[in-house]
mmCIF file of C-alpha atoms in Angstrom:
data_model
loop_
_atom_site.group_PDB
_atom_site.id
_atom_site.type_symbol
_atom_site.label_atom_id
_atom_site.label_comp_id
_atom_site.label_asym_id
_atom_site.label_seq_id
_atom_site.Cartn_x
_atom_site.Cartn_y
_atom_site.Cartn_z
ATOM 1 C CA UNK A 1 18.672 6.516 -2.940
ATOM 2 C CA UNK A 2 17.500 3.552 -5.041
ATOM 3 C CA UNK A 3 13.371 3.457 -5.045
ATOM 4 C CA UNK A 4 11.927 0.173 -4.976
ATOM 5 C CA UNK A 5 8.648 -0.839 -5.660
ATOM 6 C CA UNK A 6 5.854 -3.341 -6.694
ATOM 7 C CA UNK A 7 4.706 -4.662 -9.878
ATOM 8 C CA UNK A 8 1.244 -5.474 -10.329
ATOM 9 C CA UNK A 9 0.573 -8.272 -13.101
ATOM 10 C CA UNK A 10 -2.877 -7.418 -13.700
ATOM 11 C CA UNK A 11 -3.390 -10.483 -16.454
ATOM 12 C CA UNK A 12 -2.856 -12.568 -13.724
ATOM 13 C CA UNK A 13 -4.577 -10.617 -10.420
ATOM 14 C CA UNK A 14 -7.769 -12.319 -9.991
ATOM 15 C CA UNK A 15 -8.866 -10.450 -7.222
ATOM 16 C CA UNK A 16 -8.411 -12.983 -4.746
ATOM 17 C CA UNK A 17 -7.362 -11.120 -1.574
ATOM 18 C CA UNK A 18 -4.839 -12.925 -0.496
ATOM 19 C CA UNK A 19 -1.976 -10.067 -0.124
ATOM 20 C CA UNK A 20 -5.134 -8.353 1.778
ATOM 21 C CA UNK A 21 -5.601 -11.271 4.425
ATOM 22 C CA UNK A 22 -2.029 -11.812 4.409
ATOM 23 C CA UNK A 23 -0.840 -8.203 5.480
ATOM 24 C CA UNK A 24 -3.608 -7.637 7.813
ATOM 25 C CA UNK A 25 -2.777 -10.787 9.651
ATOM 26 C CA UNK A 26 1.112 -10.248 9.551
ATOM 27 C CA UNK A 27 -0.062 -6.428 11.400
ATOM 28 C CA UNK A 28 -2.195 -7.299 13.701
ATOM 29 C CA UNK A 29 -4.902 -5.421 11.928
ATOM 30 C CA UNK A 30 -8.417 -6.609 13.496
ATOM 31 C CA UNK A 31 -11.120 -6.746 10.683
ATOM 32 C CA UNK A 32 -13.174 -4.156 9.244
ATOM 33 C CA UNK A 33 -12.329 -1.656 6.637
ATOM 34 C CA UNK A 34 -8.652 -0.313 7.155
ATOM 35 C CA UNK A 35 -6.833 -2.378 4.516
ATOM 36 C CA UNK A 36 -3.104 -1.508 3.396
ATOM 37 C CA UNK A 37 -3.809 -3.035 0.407
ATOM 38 C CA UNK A 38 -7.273 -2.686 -0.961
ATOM 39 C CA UNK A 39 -7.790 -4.382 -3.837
ATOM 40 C CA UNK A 40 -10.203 -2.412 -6.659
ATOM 41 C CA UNK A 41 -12.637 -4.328 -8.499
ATOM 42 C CA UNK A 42 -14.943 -2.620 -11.748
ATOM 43 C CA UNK A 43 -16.750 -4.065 -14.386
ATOM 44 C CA UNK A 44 -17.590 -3.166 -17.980
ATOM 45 C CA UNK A 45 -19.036 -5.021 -21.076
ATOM 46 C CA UNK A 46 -22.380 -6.698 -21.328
ATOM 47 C CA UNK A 47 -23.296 -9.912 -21.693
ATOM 48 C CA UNK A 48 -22.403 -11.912 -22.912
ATOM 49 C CA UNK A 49 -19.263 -10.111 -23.006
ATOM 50 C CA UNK A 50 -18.600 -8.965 -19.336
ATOM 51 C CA UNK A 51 -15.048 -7.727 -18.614
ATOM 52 C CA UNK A 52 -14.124 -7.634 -15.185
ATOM 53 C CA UNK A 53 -11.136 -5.862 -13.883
ATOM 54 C CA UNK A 54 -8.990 -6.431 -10.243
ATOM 55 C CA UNK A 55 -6.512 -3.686 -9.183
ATOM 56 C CA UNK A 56 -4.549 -4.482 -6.280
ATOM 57 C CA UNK A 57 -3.564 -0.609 -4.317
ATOM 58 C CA UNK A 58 -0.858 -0.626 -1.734
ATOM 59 C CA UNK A 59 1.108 2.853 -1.375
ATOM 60 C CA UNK A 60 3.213 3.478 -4.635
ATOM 61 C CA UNK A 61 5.583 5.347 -2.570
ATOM 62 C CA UNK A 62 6.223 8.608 -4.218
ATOM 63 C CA UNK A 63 9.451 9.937 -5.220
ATOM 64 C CA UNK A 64 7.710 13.390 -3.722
ATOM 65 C CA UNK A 65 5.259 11.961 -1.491
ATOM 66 C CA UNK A 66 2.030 14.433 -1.129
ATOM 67 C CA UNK A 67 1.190 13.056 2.307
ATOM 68 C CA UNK A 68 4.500 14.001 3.159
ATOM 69 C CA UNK A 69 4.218 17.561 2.045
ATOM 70 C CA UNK A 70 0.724 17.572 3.676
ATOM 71 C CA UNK A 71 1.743 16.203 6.775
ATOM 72 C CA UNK A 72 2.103 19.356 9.694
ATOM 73 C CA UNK A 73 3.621 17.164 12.153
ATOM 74 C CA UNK A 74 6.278 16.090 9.968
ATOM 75 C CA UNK A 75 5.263 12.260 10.874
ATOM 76 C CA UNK A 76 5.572 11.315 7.263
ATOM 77 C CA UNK A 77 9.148 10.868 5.748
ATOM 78 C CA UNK A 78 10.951 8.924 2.941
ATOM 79 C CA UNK A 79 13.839 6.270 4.407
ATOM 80 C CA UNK A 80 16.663 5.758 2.283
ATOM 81 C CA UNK A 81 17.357 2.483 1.789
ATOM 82 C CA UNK A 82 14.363 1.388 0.084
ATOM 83 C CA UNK A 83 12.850 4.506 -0.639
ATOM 84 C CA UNK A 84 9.669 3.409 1.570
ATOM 85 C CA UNK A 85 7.147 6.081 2.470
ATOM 86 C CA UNK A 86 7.034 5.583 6.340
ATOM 87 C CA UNK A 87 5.423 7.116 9.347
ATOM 88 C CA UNK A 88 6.157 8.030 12.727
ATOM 89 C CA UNK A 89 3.270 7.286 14.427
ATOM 90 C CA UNK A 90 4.737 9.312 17.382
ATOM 91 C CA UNK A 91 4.215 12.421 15.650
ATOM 92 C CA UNK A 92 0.904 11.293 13.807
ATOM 93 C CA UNK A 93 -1.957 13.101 15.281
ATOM 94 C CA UNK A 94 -4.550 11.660 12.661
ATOM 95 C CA UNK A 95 -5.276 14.601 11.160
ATOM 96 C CA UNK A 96 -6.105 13.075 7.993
ATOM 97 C CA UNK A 97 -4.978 15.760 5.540
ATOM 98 C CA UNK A 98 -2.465 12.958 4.589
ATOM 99 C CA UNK A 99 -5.485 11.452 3.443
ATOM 100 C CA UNK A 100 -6.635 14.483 1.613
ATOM 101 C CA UNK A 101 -3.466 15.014 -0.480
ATOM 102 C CA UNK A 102 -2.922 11.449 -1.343
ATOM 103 C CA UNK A 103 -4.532 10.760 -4.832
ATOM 104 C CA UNK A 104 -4.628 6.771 -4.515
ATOM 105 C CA UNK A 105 -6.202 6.967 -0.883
ATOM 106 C CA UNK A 106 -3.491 5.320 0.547
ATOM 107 C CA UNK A 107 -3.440 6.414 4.206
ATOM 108 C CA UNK A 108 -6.020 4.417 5.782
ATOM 109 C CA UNK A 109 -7.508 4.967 9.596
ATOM 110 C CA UNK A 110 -9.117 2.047 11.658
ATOM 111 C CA UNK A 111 -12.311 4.270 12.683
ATOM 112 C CA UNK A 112 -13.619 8.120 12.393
ATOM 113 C CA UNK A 113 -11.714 8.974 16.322
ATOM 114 C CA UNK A 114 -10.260 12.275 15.411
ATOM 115 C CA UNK A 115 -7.124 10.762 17.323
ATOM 116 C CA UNK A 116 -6.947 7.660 15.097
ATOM 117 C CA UNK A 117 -3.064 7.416 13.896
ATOM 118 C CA UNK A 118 -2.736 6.464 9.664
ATOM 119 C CA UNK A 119 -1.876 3.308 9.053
ATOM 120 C CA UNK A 120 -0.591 2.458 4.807
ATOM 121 C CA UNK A 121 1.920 0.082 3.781
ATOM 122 C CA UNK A 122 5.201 0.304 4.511
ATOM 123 C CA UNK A 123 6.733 -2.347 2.250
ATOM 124 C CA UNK A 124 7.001 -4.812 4.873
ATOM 125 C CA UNK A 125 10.582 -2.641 6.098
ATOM 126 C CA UNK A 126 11.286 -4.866 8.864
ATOM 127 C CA UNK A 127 10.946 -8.212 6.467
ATOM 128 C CA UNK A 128 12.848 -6.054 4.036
ATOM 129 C CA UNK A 129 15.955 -5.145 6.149
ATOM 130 C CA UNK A 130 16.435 -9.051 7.375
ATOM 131 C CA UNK A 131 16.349 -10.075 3.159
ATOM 132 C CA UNK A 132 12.958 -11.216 2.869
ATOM 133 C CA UNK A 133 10.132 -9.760 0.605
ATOM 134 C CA UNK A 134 7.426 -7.964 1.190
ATOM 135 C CA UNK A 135 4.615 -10.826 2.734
ATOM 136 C CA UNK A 136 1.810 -9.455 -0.307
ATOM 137 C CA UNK A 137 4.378 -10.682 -2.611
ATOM 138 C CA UNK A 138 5.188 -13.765 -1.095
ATOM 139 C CA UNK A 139 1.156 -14.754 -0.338
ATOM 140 C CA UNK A 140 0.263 -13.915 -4.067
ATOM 141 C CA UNK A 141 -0.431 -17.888 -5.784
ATOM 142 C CA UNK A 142 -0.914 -16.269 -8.956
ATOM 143 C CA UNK A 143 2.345 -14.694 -9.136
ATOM 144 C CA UNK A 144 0.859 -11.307 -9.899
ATOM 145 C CA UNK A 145 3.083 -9.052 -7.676
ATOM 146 C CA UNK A 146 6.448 -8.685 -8.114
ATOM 147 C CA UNK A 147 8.923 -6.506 -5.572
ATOM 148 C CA UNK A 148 12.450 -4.816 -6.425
ATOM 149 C CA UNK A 149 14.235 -1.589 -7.847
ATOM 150 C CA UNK A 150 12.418 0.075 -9.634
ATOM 151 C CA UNK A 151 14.734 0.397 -12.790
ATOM 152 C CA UNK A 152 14.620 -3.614 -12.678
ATOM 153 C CA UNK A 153 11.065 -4.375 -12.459
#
């Protein structure tokens, strides 16, 4: 299996938002705080020296996912062609220990309804499977994410 994944350009991320908007938009995701991307903001310095940092965070997709592992209804699994941390949301019964055992918070839940199914990213798949790139990429004006094989990026 070859992994893909992204490449964040962080000299260039200005924090913008744009993957954010654009991935929400392209799933149907209505607003409020489930985000597949969530992009990470932190400051240090003083001034009049301020350094401000921007961290865009979309699922890494593990080579040994932990939400997989975690996962008792098996709703969690790794597709080959892309190596793309999926999810059945059949099986999901928003337990949230997903959540738990993820260490980049990456499984995200669109309110506190024990029934809620987890929602991350899922490398845009579908866009992926017709030759197109992931929409975060594409939406990025800065040029600060990059998509492919891993061993190319």
């Amino acid at each position: 299996m070859k992994q893909y994944g992204f490449f964040i350009d962080t000299s260039r991320c200005t924090g913008c938002n744009a993957c954010v908007i654009s991935c929400k938009q392209y799933r149907n995701i209505p607003p409020g705080p489930a985000k597949p991307i969530r992009v990470y903001q932190w400051e240090k310095g003083n001034f009049p020296n301020p350094d401000v940092r921007v961290l865009p965070i979309m699922c890494f997709h593990c080579a040994e996912p932990r939400c997989r592992d975690a996962c008792e209804n098996n709703a969690i699994f790794k597709e080959e062609s892309h190596g793309a941390v999926l999810v059945d949301t059949e099986k999901c019964k928003g337990d949230r220990k997903c959540f738990d055992a993820c260490p980049y918070g990456t499984p995200q839940f669109m309110s506190d309804d024990p029934a809620e199914k987890m929602l991350k990213c899922d490398m845009c798949i579908d866009r992926l499977k017709e030759g197109t790139a992931p929409l975060c990429v594409l939406s990025c004006s800065l040029r600060a994410l990059d998509f492919g094989p891993l061993d190319e990026l």
